[in-house]
Amino acid sequence: MICAMKQKLWNKNFINSCIANFLMASSFHLLMPVIPIYLTDFLGVAPSRIGIVLSSYSLGMLLVRPFSGYIIDVFDRKKVFLLALLLFVATFFGYLFAVTVGLLIILRFLHGLFWGVATVSSNTIAIDIIPSSRRAEGVGYFGMNMNLAMAIAPFIAIHIFESFGFYILIFCAIFMGMLAIGSVMFIKTPYKQKLQERPPLSFDRFILIKGLPVFFNQLLVTIGWGMLVSFAALYGKEINIPNPGMFFLFVAAGLILARITSGRFVDKGYLHIVAVVALSIITLSLFSFYYYHTIFSYCLSAFFIGIGYGTMLPAFQTTFINMAPHDRRGTANSTYLTAFDFGMGAGMLLGGYISGFYSTKYLYLTASILSFFSILFYLFISRKVYEKNKLIK
């Protein structure tokens, strides 16, 4: 046990994996805040059509997620990652010629496809590298790079876009993507025994079937996340919060703090306690976000929402991974990421319906109620499913 606790986490392979993940995520998130501005100011696109362009990448991502797990489990994971990353970076060149909405929809769809495969690949390779005794801790640190990119890249993107223009921003994204490819080249993945014959295509190669209850549990709580990222700034304006964009800074701070600390408790055997505490924090924070309307409560709720989701997500990812054998880790990661993507998409659609017919504030009351039910679901169903099917004792 002592030796296991001393297994080294921050080796060269894990560091390169984290750097590649950060650079890849940064290049992707450079465009996120700028595309709507580019569409309206430079292409004259009506606001009603912007959503079609923005959501096209989500469609591509959702379509490829289940299949990417199978691909990563069957073929060499590093080669799949490199190919997906190369295609992801190459797609950026298309934006230099994107002068119509139709072309932008196609480019965003392709980016979603390649991003979907690349993220499943990067997560699976990282888990192969992380010592099993420090898995949740390592997953937390690895995921923190994505959170940093989500917080830093949009801020930098606006500055580059306003100072130098859209095309320079595209070249910056390409440059970051090329650096990510370079980092991946230096990763040495563990030996993977070549399969004697390719496993047959079946549903359980795309989704971790025994993890479906956990999938549904995660779906309940990530619907709230979809509502948050889509409507938080609009909600801030409605309740007269100055500079409502600072919501994302406080969420990012909470996410990063949780990612650094929570994984250690999961590795020490407190998975269920961590999951329930995280879901409880999310429930209370979302209700506070709905009920209190001061700038202090707005920022404090955002910070604890970040802590809740930053604690919950690696705990759920660890749950999926611990129920999957080595040759199904890609499927396990794909299942986890599909639940996240599907929950986000459902949250955006449901959020649009509720805000259109009622009020934006009721989004967060709805999200809080769903999160409360996710606590009950975890206690009475997901926990028992995990204990029955876990492979790591």
mmCIF file of C-alpha atoms in Angstrom:
data_model
loop_
_atom_site.group_PDB
_atom_site.id
_atom_site.type_symbol
_atom_site.label_atom_id
_atom_site.label_comp_id
_atom_site.label_asym_id
_atom_site.label_seq_id
_atom_site.Cartn_x
_atom_site.Cartn_y
_atom_site.Cartn_z
ATOM 1 C CA MET A 1 0.000 0.000 0.000
ATOM 2 C CA ILE A 2 2.844 2.401 0.843
ATOM 3 C CA CYS A 3 4.509 1.760 -2.510
ATOM 4 C CA ALA A 4 1.241 2.300 -4.313
ATOM 5 C CA MET A 5 0.748 5.628 -2.596
ATOM 6 C CA LYS A 6 4.214 6.732 -3.754
ATOM 7 C CA GLN A 7 3.649 6.014 -7.437
ATOM 8 C CA LYS A 8 4.862 9.012 -9.425
ATOM 9 C CA LEU A 9 2.155 11.031 -11.136
ATOM 10 C CA TRP A 10 4.068 13.945 -12.669
ATOM 11 C CA ASN A 11 6.297 12.029 -15.068
ATOM 12 C CA LYS A 12 7.325 13.233 -18.536
ATOM 13 C CA ASN A 13 4.463 11.451 -20.273
ATOM 14 C CA PHE A 14 1.776 12.904 -17.995
ATOM 15 C CA ILE A 15 3.236 16.425 -18.257
ATOM 16 C CA ASN A 16 3.291 16.239 -22.072
ATOM 17 C CA SER A 17 -0.249 14.880 -22.030
ATOM 18 C CA CYS A 18 -1.429 17.828 -19.893
ATOM 19 C CA ILE A 19 0.379 20.346 -22.129
ATOM 20 C CA ALA A 20 -1.154 18.828 -25.268
ATOM 21 C CA ASN A 21 -4.630 18.889 -23.716
ATOM 22 C CA PHE A 22 -4.257 22.540 -22.656
ATOM 23 C CA LEU A 23 -2.989 23.690 -26.062
ATOM 24 C CA MET A 24 -5.631 21.722 -27.965
ATOM 25 C CA ALA A 25 -8.410 23.114 -25.752
ATOM 26 C CA SER A 26 -7.006 26.639 -26.000
ATOM 27 C CA SER A 27 -6.981 26.544 -29.807
ATOM 28 C CA PHE A 28 -10.569 25.314 -29.806
ATOM 29 C CA HIS A 29 -11.871 27.886 -27.294
ATOM 30 C CA LEU A 30 -10.170 30.801 -29.058
ATOM 31 C CA LEU A 31 -13.021 30.795 -31.574
ATOM 32 C CA MET A 32 -15.927 30.237 -29.179
ATOM 33 C CA PRO A 33 -16.557 33.890 -28.159
ATOM 34 C CA VAL A 34 -15.584 35.361 -31.536
ATOM 35 C CA ILE A 35 -17.728 33.367 -33.992
ATOM 36 C CA PRO A 36 -21.003 35.132 -33.000
ATOM 37 C CA ILE A 37 -19.332 38.553 -33.364
ATOM 38 C CA TYR A 38 -17.817 37.596 -36.730
ATOM 39 C CA LEU A 39 -21.204 36.368 -37.974
ATOM 40 C CA THR A 40 -23.084 39.528 -37.035
ATOM 41 C CA ASP A 41 -20.496 42.250 -37.674
ATOM 42 C CA PHE A 42 -18.702 40.884 -40.753
ATOM 43 C CA LEU A 43 -21.178 38.536 -42.446
ATOM 44 C CA GLY A 44 -24.371 40.352 -41.454
ATOM 45 C CA VAL A 45 -26.051 37.189 -40.172
ATOM 46 C CA ALA A 46 -29.328 37.613 -38.286
ATOM 47 C CA PRO A 47 -29.175 36.643 -34.590
ATOM 48 C CA SER A 48 -31.833 33.959 -35.164
ATOM 49 C CA ARG A 49 -29.441 32.067 -37.464
ATOM 50 C CA ILE A 50 -26.374 32.259 -35.229
ATOM 51 C CA GLY A 51 -27.594 29.386 -33.070
ATOM 52 C CA ILE A 52 -27.592 27.060 -36.086
ATOM 53 C CA VAL A 53 -23.900 27.742 -36.708
ATOM 54 C CA LEU A 54 -22.948 27.446 -33.042
ATOM 55 C CA SER A 55 -24.862 24.193 -32.479
ATOM 56 C CA SER A 56 -23.523 22.443 -35.589
ATOM 57 C CA TYR A 57 -20.288 21.527 -33.790
ATOM 58 C CA SER A 58 -22.337 19.943 -30.971
ATOM 59 C CA LEU A 59 -24.134 17.771 -33.520
ATOM 60 C CA GLY A 60 -20.836 16.567 -34.988
ATOM 61 C CA MET A 61 -19.461 15.881 -31.522
ATOM 62 C CA LEU A 62 -22.503 13.891 -30.371
ATOM 63 C CA LEU A 63 -22.527 11.821 -33.570
ATOM 64 C CA VAL A 64 -18.905 10.732 -33.217
ATOM 65 C CA ARG A 65 -18.604 10.259 -29.432
ATOM 66 C CA PRO A 66 -19.968 6.675 -29.192
ATOM 67 C CA PHE A 67 -17.951 5.465 -32.199
ATOM 68 C CA SER A 68 -14.732 7.115 -30.992
ATOM 69 C CA GLY A 69 -14.625 4.868 -27.942
ATOM 70 C CA TYR A 70 -14.688 1.772 -30.146
ATOM 71 C CA ILE A 71 -12.012 3.208 -32.464
ATOM 72 C CA ILE A 72 -9.689 4.025 -29.560
ATOM 73 C CA ASP A 73 -10.129 0.595 -27.977
ATOM 74 C CA VAL A 74 -9.441 -1.246 -31.264
ATOM 75 C CA PHE A 75 -6.645 0.840 -32.824
ATOM 76 C CA ASP A 76 -3.449 2.383 -31.494
ATOM 77 C CA ARG A 77 -4.574 5.222 -29.204
ATOM 78 C CA LYS A 78 -1.681 7.566 -29.866
ATOM 79 C CA LYS A 79 -2.039 7.222 -33.644
ATOM 80 C CA VAL A 80 -5.785 7.864 -33.424
ATOM 81 C CA PHE A 81 -5.112 10.935 -31.256
ATOM 82 C CA LEU A 82 -2.504 12.294 -33.661
ATOM 83 C CA LEU A 83 -4.723 11.769 -36.720
ATOM 84 C CA ALA A 84 -7.736 13.407 -35.033
ATOM 85 C CA LEU A 85 -5.568 16.299 -33.828
ATOM 86 C CA LEU A 86 -4.050 16.821 -37.290
ATOM 87 C CA LEU A 87 -7.500 16.947 -38.889
ATOM 88 C CA PHE A 88 -8.706 19.231 -36.087
ATOM 89 C CA VAL A 89 -5.875 21.701 -36.760
ATOM 90 C CA ALA A 90 -6.246 21.441 -40.544
ATOM 91 C CA THR A 91 -9.912 22.447 -40.261
ATOM 92 C CA PHE A 92 -8.841 25.879 -38.965
ATOM 93 C CA PHE A 93 -7.487 26.730 -42.419
ATOM 94 C CA GLY A 94 -11.045 26.533 -43.732
ATOM 95 C CA TYR A 95 -12.052 29.540 -41.632
ATOM 96 C CA LEU A 96 -9.724 31.699 -43.721
ATOM 97 C CA PHE A 97 -12.121 31.156 -46.632
ATOM 98 C CA ALA A 98 -15.389 31.039 -44.669
ATOM 99 C CA VAL A 99 -17.462 33.834 -46.188
ATOM 100 C CA THR A 100 -20.869 32.141 -46.096
ATOM 101 C CA VAL A 101 -23.031 30.722 -43.307
ATOM 102 C CA GLY A 102 -23.233 27.355 -45.056
ATOM 103 C CA LEU A 103 -19.467 26.951 -45.102
ATOM 104 C CA LEU A 104 -19.205 27.947 -41.445
ATOM 105 C CA ILE A 105 -21.826 25.332 -40.519
ATOM 106 C CA ILE A 106 -19.805 22.655 -42.337
ATOM 107 C CA LEU A 107 -16.561 23.767 -40.674
ATOM 108 C CA ARG A 108 -18.102 23.796 -37.193
ATOM 109 C CA PHE A 109 -19.602 20.345 -37.834
ATOM 110 C CA LEU A 110 -16.192 18.975 -38.906
ATOM 111 C CA HIS A 111 -14.531 20.600 -35.916
ATOM 112 C CA GLY A 112 -17.070 18.878 -33.688
ATOM 113 C CA LEU A 113 -16.282 15.498 -35.251
ATOM 114 C CA PHE A 114 -12.505 15.796 -34.865
ATOM 115 C CA TRP A 115 -12.771 17.428 -31.431
ATOM 116 C CA GLY A 116 -14.964 14.547 -30.265
ATOM 117 C CA VAL A 117 -12.398 11.899 -31.248
ATOM 118 C CA ALA A 118 -9.422 13.953 -30.027
ATOM 119 C CA THR A 119 -10.861 14.565 -26.550
ATOM 120 C CA VAL A 120 -11.796 10.910 -26.005
ATOM 121 C CA SER A 121 -8.305 9.914 -27.208
ATOM 122 C CA SER A 122 -6.501 12.408 -24.957
ATOM 123 C CA ASN A 123 -8.532 11.375 -21.891
ATOM 124 C CA THR A 124 -7.968 7.677 -22.502
ATOM 125 C CA ILE A 125 -4.213 8.088 -23.055
ATOM 126 C CA ALA A 126 -3.947 10.151 -19.861
ATOM 127 C CA ILE A 127 -5.745 7.446 -17.871
ATOM 128 C CA ASP A 128 -3.402 4.802 -19.331
ATOM 129 C CA ILE A 129 -0.467 6.888 -18.075
ATOM 130 C CA ILE A 130 -1.826 7.790 -14.621
ATOM 131 C CA PRO A 131 -0.965 5.280 -11.833
ATOM 132 C CA SER A 132 -4.127 3.438 -10.746
ATOM 133 C CA SER A 133 -3.576 4.418 -7.087
ATOM 134 C CA ARG A 134 -3.705 8.125 -8.055
ATOM 135 C CA ARG A 135 -6.263 7.904 -10.863
ATOM 136 C CA ALA A 136 -8.882 10.367 -9.576
ATOM 137 C CA GLU A 137 -6.180 12.844 -8.551
ATOM 138 C CA GLY A 138 -4.557 12.573 -11.972
ATOM 139 C CA VAL A 139 -7.894 12.907 -13.776
ATOM 140 C CA GLY A 140 -8.544 16.051 -11.728
ATOM 141 C CA TYR A 141 -5.230 17.644 -12.692
ATOM 142 C CA PHE A 142 -5.653 16.597 -16.306
ATOM 143 C CA GLY A 143 -9.147 18.046 -16.497
ATOM 144 C CA MET A 144 -7.941 21.261 -14.884
ATOM 145 C CA ASN A 145 -6.052 22.048 -18.094
ATOM 146 C CA MET A 146 -9.349 22.083 -19.981
ATOM 147 C CA ASN A 147 -10.833 24.421 -17.371
ATOM 148 C CA LEU A 148 -7.837 26.756 -17.609
ATOM 149 C CA ALA A 149 -8.176 26.852 -21.379
ATOM 150 C CA MET A 150 -11.905 27.573 -21.114
ATOM 151 C CA ALA A 151 -11.181 30.521 -18.800
ATOM 152 C CA ILE A 152 -8.047 31.984 -20.441
ATOM 153 C CA ALA A 153 -8.534 31.393 -24.179
ATOM 154 C CA PRO A 154 -11.793 33.383 -24.626
ATOM 155 C CA PHE A 155 -10.292 36.349 -22.759
ATOM 156 C CA ILE A 156 -7.185 36.307 -24.986
ATOM 157 C CA ALA A 157 -9.289 35.715 -28.109
ATOM 158 C CA ILE A 158 -11.305 38.908 -27.656
ATOM 159 C CA HIS A 159 -8.092 40.934 -27.281
ATOM 160 C CA ILE A 160 -6.494 39.381 -30.398
ATOM 161 C CA PHE A 161 -9.691 39.785 -32.421
ATOM 162 C CA GLU A 162 -10.158 43.449 -31.503
ATOM 163 C CA SER A 163 -6.474 44.343 -31.941
ATOM 164 C CA PHE A 164 -5.411 42.266 -34.966
ATOM 165 C CA GLY A 165 -8.525 40.808 -36.582
ATOM 166 C CA PHE A 166 -10.128 37.431 -37.284
ATOM 167 C CA TYR A 167 -7.438 35.984 -39.551
ATOM 168 C CA ILE A 168 -4.610 36.546 -37.057
ATOM 169 C CA LEU A 169 -6.770 34.810 -34.460
ATOM 170 C CA ILE A 170 -7.103 31.796 -36.781
ATOM 171 C CA PHE A 171 -3.322 31.608 -37.227
ATOM 172 C CA CYS A 172 -2.899 31.763 -33.430
ATOM 173 C CA ALA A 173 -5.295 28.815 -33.102
ATOM 174 C CA ILE A 174 -3.350 26.885 -35.754
ATOM 175 C CA PHE A 175 -0.063 27.641 -33.988
ATOM 176 C CA MET A 176 -1.420 26.362 -30.649
ATOM 177 C CA GLY A 177 -2.719 23.247 -32.375
ATOM 178 C CA MET A 178 0.677 22.565 -33.938
ATOM 179 C CA LEU A 179 2.333 22.896 -30.532
ATOM 180 C CA ALA A 180 -0.207 20.391 -29.190
ATOM 181 C CA ILE A 181 0.755 17.930 -31.936
ATOM 182 C CA GLY A 182 4.412 18.383 -30.979
ATOM 183 C CA SER A 183 3.632 17.595 -27.333
ATOM 184 C CA VAL A 184 1.743 14.424 -28.300
ATOM 185 C CA MET A 185 4.761 13.223 -30.297
ATOM 186 C CA PHE A 186 6.780 13.052 -27.062
ATOM 187 C CA ILE A 187 4.206 10.941 -25.189
ATOM 188 C CA LYS A 188 5.140 7.287 -24.733
ATOM 189 C CA THR A 189 1.956 5.292 -24.223
ATOM 190 C CA PRO A 190 1.937 1.977 -22.332
ATOM 191 C CA TYR A 191 2.254 -1.170 -24.421
ATOM 192 C CA LYS A 192 -1.113 -2.335 -25.715
ATOM 193 C CA GLN A 193 -1.350 -5.952 -26.781
ATOM 194 C CA LYS A 194 -2.558 -6.222 -30.354
ATOM 195 C CA LEU A 195 -5.945 -7.878 -30.670
ATOM 196 C CA GLN A 196 -5.904 -11.212 -32.501
ATOM 197 C CA GLU A 197 -9.151 -10.317 -34.177
ATOM 198 C CA ARG A 198 -11.185 -7.150 -34.263
ATOM 199 C CA PRO A 199 -14.101 -7.281 -31.799
ATOM 200 C CA PRO A 200 -17.511 -7.372 -33.478
ATOM 201 C CA LEU A 201 -19.553 -4.207 -33.696
ATOM 202 C CA SER A 202 -22.127 -4.231 -30.923
ATOM 203 C CA PHE A 203 -23.908 -1.698 -28.745
ATOM 204 C CA ASP A 204 -21.664 -2.360 -25.746
ATOM 205 C CA ARG A 205 -18.611 -1.330 -27.802
ATOM 206 C CA PHE A 206 -20.067 2.166 -28.096
ATOM 207 C CA ILE A 207 -21.666 2.644 -24.670
ATOM 208 C CA LEU A 208 -20.657 1.103 -21.337
ATOM 209 C CA ILE A 209 -23.961 -0.686 -20.813
ATOM 210 C CA LYS A 210 -23.465 -1.486 -17.133
ATOM 211 C CA GLY A 211 -22.759 2.199 -16.592
ATOM 212 C CA LEU A 212 -26.085 3.395 -18.057
ATOM 213 C CA PRO A 213 -27.602 4.206 -14.625
ATOM 214 C CA VAL A 214 -24.571 6.401 -13.887
ATOM 215 C CA PHE A 215 -24.939 7.881 -17.381
ATOM 216 C CA PHE A 216 -28.508 8.930 -16.543
ATOM 217 C CA ASN A 217 -27.380 10.235 -13.145
ATOM 218 C CA GLN A 218 -24.734 12.431 -14.777
ATOM 219 C CA LEU A 219 -27.252 13.558 -17.383
ATOM 220 C CA LEU A 220 -29.568 14.937 -14.687
ATOM 221 C CA VAL A 221 -26.913 17.223 -13.273
ATOM 222 C CA THR A 222 -25.191 18.278 -16.516
ATOM 223 C CA ILE A 223 -28.481 19.654 -17.867
ATOM 224 C CA GLY A 224 -27.938 22.421 -15.316
ATOM 225 C CA TRP A 225 -24.449 23.042 -16.690
ATOM 226 C CA GLY A 226 -25.891 23.505 -20.188
ATOM 227 C CA MET A 227 -28.313 26.082 -18.821
ATOM 228 C CA LEU A 228 -25.514 27.878 -16.982
ATOM 229 C CA VAL A 229 -23.028 28.341 -19.815
ATOM 230 C CA SER A 230 -25.772 29.443 -22.220
ATOM 231 C CA PHE A 231 -27.818 31.858 -20.146
ATOM 232 C CA ALA A 232 -25.772 32.981 -17.098
ATOM 233 C CA ALA A 233 -24.588 36.245 -18.677
ATOM 234 C CA LEU A 234 -28.123 37.045 -19.925
ATOM 235 C CA TYR A 235 -29.512 36.271 -16.469
ATOM 236 C CA GLY A 236 -26.910 38.613 -14.937
ATOM 237 C CA LYS A 237 -28.133 41.450 -17.150
ATOM 238 C CA GLU A 238 -31.747 40.745 -16.208
ATOM 239 C CA ILE A 239 -30.981 41.078 -12.479
ATOM 240 C CA ASN A 240 -28.806 44.171 -13.084
ATOM 241 C CA ILE A 241 -25.403 42.654 -12.352
ATOM 242 C CA PRO A 242 -22.590 44.887 -13.711
ATOM 243 C CA ASN A 243 -20.254 42.968 -16.041
ATOM 244 C CA PRO A 244 -22.095 39.605 -15.766
ATOM 245 C CA GLY A 245 -19.270 37.942 -17.712
ATOM 246 C CA MET A 246 -17.314 37.717 -14.452
ATOM 247 C CA PHE A 247 -19.570 34.747 -13.657
ATOM 248 C CA PHE A 248 -17.254 32.593 -15.769
ATOM 249 C CA LEU A 249 -14.143 33.787 -13.934
ATOM 250 C CA PHE A 250 -15.602 32.748 -10.572
ATOM 251 C CA VAL A 251 -16.815 29.428 -12.001
ATOM 252 C CA ALA A 252 -13.329 28.796 -13.419
ATOM 253 C CA ALA A 253 -11.735 29.590 -10.042
ATOM 254 C CA GLY A 254 -14.042 27.084 -8.339
ATOM 255 C CA LEU A 255 -13.440 24.452 -11.020
ATOM 256 C CA ILE A 256 -9.663 24.741 -10.734
ATOM 257 C CA LEU A 257 -9.668 24.627 -6.919
ATOM 258 C CA ALA A 258 -11.888 21.528 -6.942
ATOM 259 C CA ARG A 259 -9.839 19.769 -9.620
ATOM 260 C CA ILE A 260 -6.663 20.212 -7.570
ATOM 261 C CA THR A 261 -8.069 18.893 -4.287
ATOM 262 C CA SER A 262 -11.016 16.524 -4.761
ATOM 263 C CA GLY A 263 -9.303 13.660 -6.623
ATOM 264 C CA ARG A 264 -7.159 12.740 -3.627
ATOM 265 C CA PHE A 265 -10.234 11.951 -1.545
ATOM 266 C CA VAL A 266 -11.607 9.702 -4.294
ATOM 267 C CA ASP A 267 -8.295 7.812 -4.467
ATOM 268 C CA LYS A 268 -8.432 7.285 -0.697
ATOM 269 C CA GLY A 269 -11.751 5.457 -1.052
ATOM 270 C CA TYR A 270 -14.248 8.257 -0.435
ATOM 271 C CA LEU A 271 -15.792 8.214 -3.922
ATOM 272 C CA HIS A 272 -19.413 8.094 -2.767
ATOM 273 C CA ILE A 273 -18.951 10.788 -0.129
ATOM 274 C CA VAL A 274 -17.236 13.059 -2.676
ATOM 275 C CA ALA A 275 -19.980 12.500 -5.266
ATOM 276 C CA VAL A 276 -22.845 13.191 -2.834
ATOM 277 C CA VAL A 277 -21.131 16.270 -1.358
ATOM 278 C CA ALA A 278 -20.473 17.612 -4.882
ATOM 279 C CA LEU A 279 -24.080 17.066 -5.975
ATOM 280 C CA SER A 280 -25.302 18.742 -2.771
ATOM 281 C CA ILE A 281 -23.072 21.781 -3.370
ATOM 282 C CA ILE A 282 -24.396 22.057 -6.941
ATOM 283 C CA THR A 283 -28.020 21.817 -5.744
ATOM 284 C CA LEU A 284 -27.648 24.510 -3.078
ATOM 285 C CA SER A 285 -25.544 26.804 -5.290
ATOM 286 C CA LEU A 286 -28.028 26.642 -8.172
ATOM 287 C CA PHE A 287 -30.878 27.443 -5.793
ATOM 288 C CA SER A 288 -28.888 30.376 -4.399
ATOM 289 C CA PHE A 289 -28.246 31.541 -7.974
ATOM 290 C CA TYR A 290 -32.010 31.502 -8.550
ATOM 291 C CA TYR A 291 -33.113 33.054 -5.254
ATOM 292 C CA TYR A 292 -30.536 35.751 -4.393
ATOM 293 C CA HIS A 293 -29.870 38.651 -6.786
ATOM 294 C CA THR A 294 -26.977 40.661 -5.362
ATOM 295 C CA ILE A 295 -23.561 40.909 -6.978
ATOM 296 C CA PHE A 296 -22.042 39.166 -3.945
ATOM 297 C CA SER A 297 -24.418 36.203 -4.135
ATOM 298 C CA TYR A 298 -24.021 36.085 -7.944
ATOM 299 C CA CYS A 299 -20.242 35.693 -7.675
ATOM 300 C CA LEU A 300 -20.299 33.446 -4.584
ATOM 301 C CA SER A 301 -22.860 31.111 -6.175
ATOM 302 C CA ALA A 302 -20.740 30.966 -9.344
ATOM 303 C CA PHE A 303 -17.655 30.048 -7.308
ATOM 304 C CA PHE A 304 -19.427 27.200 -5.482
ATOM 305 C CA ILE A 305 -21.089 26.030 -8.693
ATOM 306 C CA GLY A 306 -17.545 25.686 -10.053
ATOM 307 C CA ILE A 307 -16.451 23.760 -6.960
ATOM 308 C CA GLY A 308 -19.461 21.451 -7.260
ATOM 309 C CA TYR A 309 -19.029 20.621 -10.937
ATOM 310 C CA GLY A 310 -15.232 20.507 -10.636
ATOM 311 C CA THR A 311 -15.617 17.864 -7.918
ATOM 312 C CA MET A 312 -18.484 15.945 -9.494
ATOM 313 C CA LEU A 313 -17.122 15.498 -13.033
ATOM 314 C CA PRO A 314 -13.834 13.684 -12.201
ATOM 315 C CA ALA A 315 -15.699 11.552 -9.639
ATOM 316 C CA PHE A 316 -18.178 10.400 -12.303
ATOM 317 C CA GLN A 317 -15.391 9.846 -14.834
ATOM 318 C CA THR A 318 -13.535 7.692 -12.293
ATOM 319 C CA THR A 319 -16.753 5.725 -11.733
ATOM 320 C CA PHE A 320 -17.018 4.858 -15.430
ATOM 321 C CA ILE A 321 -13.305 4.002 -15.706
ATOM 322 C CA ASN A 322 -13.327 1.728 -12.631
ATOM 323 C CA MET A 323 -16.205 -0.291 -14.117
ATOM 324 C CA ALA A 324 -14.407 -0.892 -17.429
ATOM 325 C CA PRO A 325 -11.585 -3.329 -18.301
ATOM 326 C CA HIS A 326 -8.482 -1.910 -19.959
ATOM 327 C CA ASP A 327 -9.702 -2.685 -23.483
ATOM 328 C CA ARG A 328 -12.945 -0.764 -22.812
ATOM 329 C CA ARG A 329 -11.426 2.425 -21.372
ATOM 330 C CA GLY A 330 -12.100 4.263 -24.590
ATOM 331 C CA THR A 331 -15.737 3.159 -24.382
ATOM 332 C CA ALA A 332 -15.895 4.257 -20.730
ATOM 333 C CA ASN A 333 -14.486 7.695 -21.541
ATOM 334 C CA SER A 334 -16.789 7.994 -24.528
ATOM 335 C CA THR A 335 -19.787 7.174 -22.316
ATOM 336 C CA TYR A 336 -18.760 9.796 -19.755
ATOM 337 C CA LEU A 337 -18.205 12.496 -22.398
ATOM 338 C CA THR A 338 -21.406 11.596 -24.268
ATOM 339 C CA ALA A 339 -23.393 12.045 -21.030
ATOM 340 C CA PHE A 340 -21.760 15.450 -20.579
ATOM 341 C CA ASP A 341 -22.402 16.539 -24.191
ATOM 342 C CA PHE A 342 -25.977 15.227 -24.190
ATOM 343 C CA GLY A 343 -26.728 16.941 -20.879
ATOM 344 C CA MET A 344 -25.307 20.221 -22.133
ATOM 345 C CA GLY A 345 -27.353 20.047 -25.335
ATOM 346 C CA ALA A 346 -30.525 19.186 -23.422
ATOM 347 C CA GLY A 347 -29.826 22.039 -21.012
ATOM 348 C CA MET A 348 -29.484 24.537 -23.881
ATOM 349 C CA LEU A 349 -32.744 23.391 -25.507
ATOM 350 C CA LEU A 350 -34.679 23.237 -22.238
ATOM 351 C CA GLY A 351 -33.197 26.572 -21.169
ATOM 352 C CA GLY A 352 -34.372 28.233 -24.359
ATOM 353 C CA TYR A 353 -37.894 26.900 -23.849
ATOM 354 C CA ILE A 354 -38.151 27.955 -20.184
ATOM 355 C CA SER A 355 -36.629 31.409 -20.721
ATOM 356 C CA GLY A 356 -38.892 31.994 -23.705
ATOM 357 C CA PHE A 357 -42.152 31.097 -21.973
ATOM 358 C CA TYR A 358 -41.391 32.016 -18.370
ATOM 359 C CA SER A 359 -38.288 33.760 -17.006
ATOM 360 C CA THR A 360 -34.569 33.063 -17.163
ATOM 361 C CA LYS A 361 -34.344 32.749 -13.380
ATOM 362 C CA TYR A 362 -36.561 29.644 -13.469
ATOM 363 C CA LEU A 363 -33.818 27.851 -15.388
ATOM 364 C CA TYR A 364 -31.781 27.627 -12.218
ATOM 365 C CA LEU A 365 -34.696 26.563 -10.054
ATOM 366 C CA THR A 366 -35.299 23.756 -12.559
ATOM 367 C CA ALA A 367 -31.589 22.868 -12.583
ATOM 368 C CA SER A 368 -31.522 22.829 -8.780
ATOM 369 C CA ILE A 369 -34.506 20.455 -8.641
ATOM 370 C CA LEU A 370 -32.919 18.111 -11.211
ATOM 371 C CA SER A 371 -29.681 18.174 -9.241
ATOM 372 C CA PHE A 372 -31.579 17.292 -6.041
ATOM 373 C CA PHE A 373 -33.089 14.263 -7.763
ATOM 374 C CA SER A 374 -29.604 13.310 -8.963
ATOM 375 C CA ILE A 375 -28.544 13.029 -5.287
ATOM 376 C CA LEU A 376 -31.373 10.599 -4.574
ATOM 377 C CA PHE A 377 -30.644 8.672 -7.764
ATOM 378 C CA TYR A 378 -26.990 8.346 -6.799
ATOM 379 C CA LEU A 379 -27.712 7.186 -3.255
ATOM 380 C CA PHE A 380 -30.288 4.557 -4.196
ATOM 381 C CA ILE A 381 -29.177 3.404 -7.668
ATOM 382 C CA SER A 382 -25.784 4.579 -9.002
ATOM 383 C CA ARG A 383 -23.883 3.742 -5.815
ATOM 384 C CA LYS A 384 -25.200 0.168 -5.819
ATOM 385 C CA VAL A 385 -24.521 -0.255 -9.556
ATOM 386 C CA TYR A 386 -20.926 0.902 -9.068
ATOM 387 C CA GLU A 387 -20.273 -1.388 -6.075
ATOM 388 C CA LYS A 388 -21.648 -4.352 -8.027
ATOM 389 C CA ASN A 389 -19.639 -3.717 -11.211
ATOM 390 C CA LYS A 390 -16.400 -2.015 -10.152
ATOM 391 C CA LEU A 391 -13.217 -3.817 -11.235
ATOM 392 C CA ILE A 392 -10.822 -1.922 -8.951
ATOM 393 C CA LYS A 393 -11.420 -2.931 -5.337
#
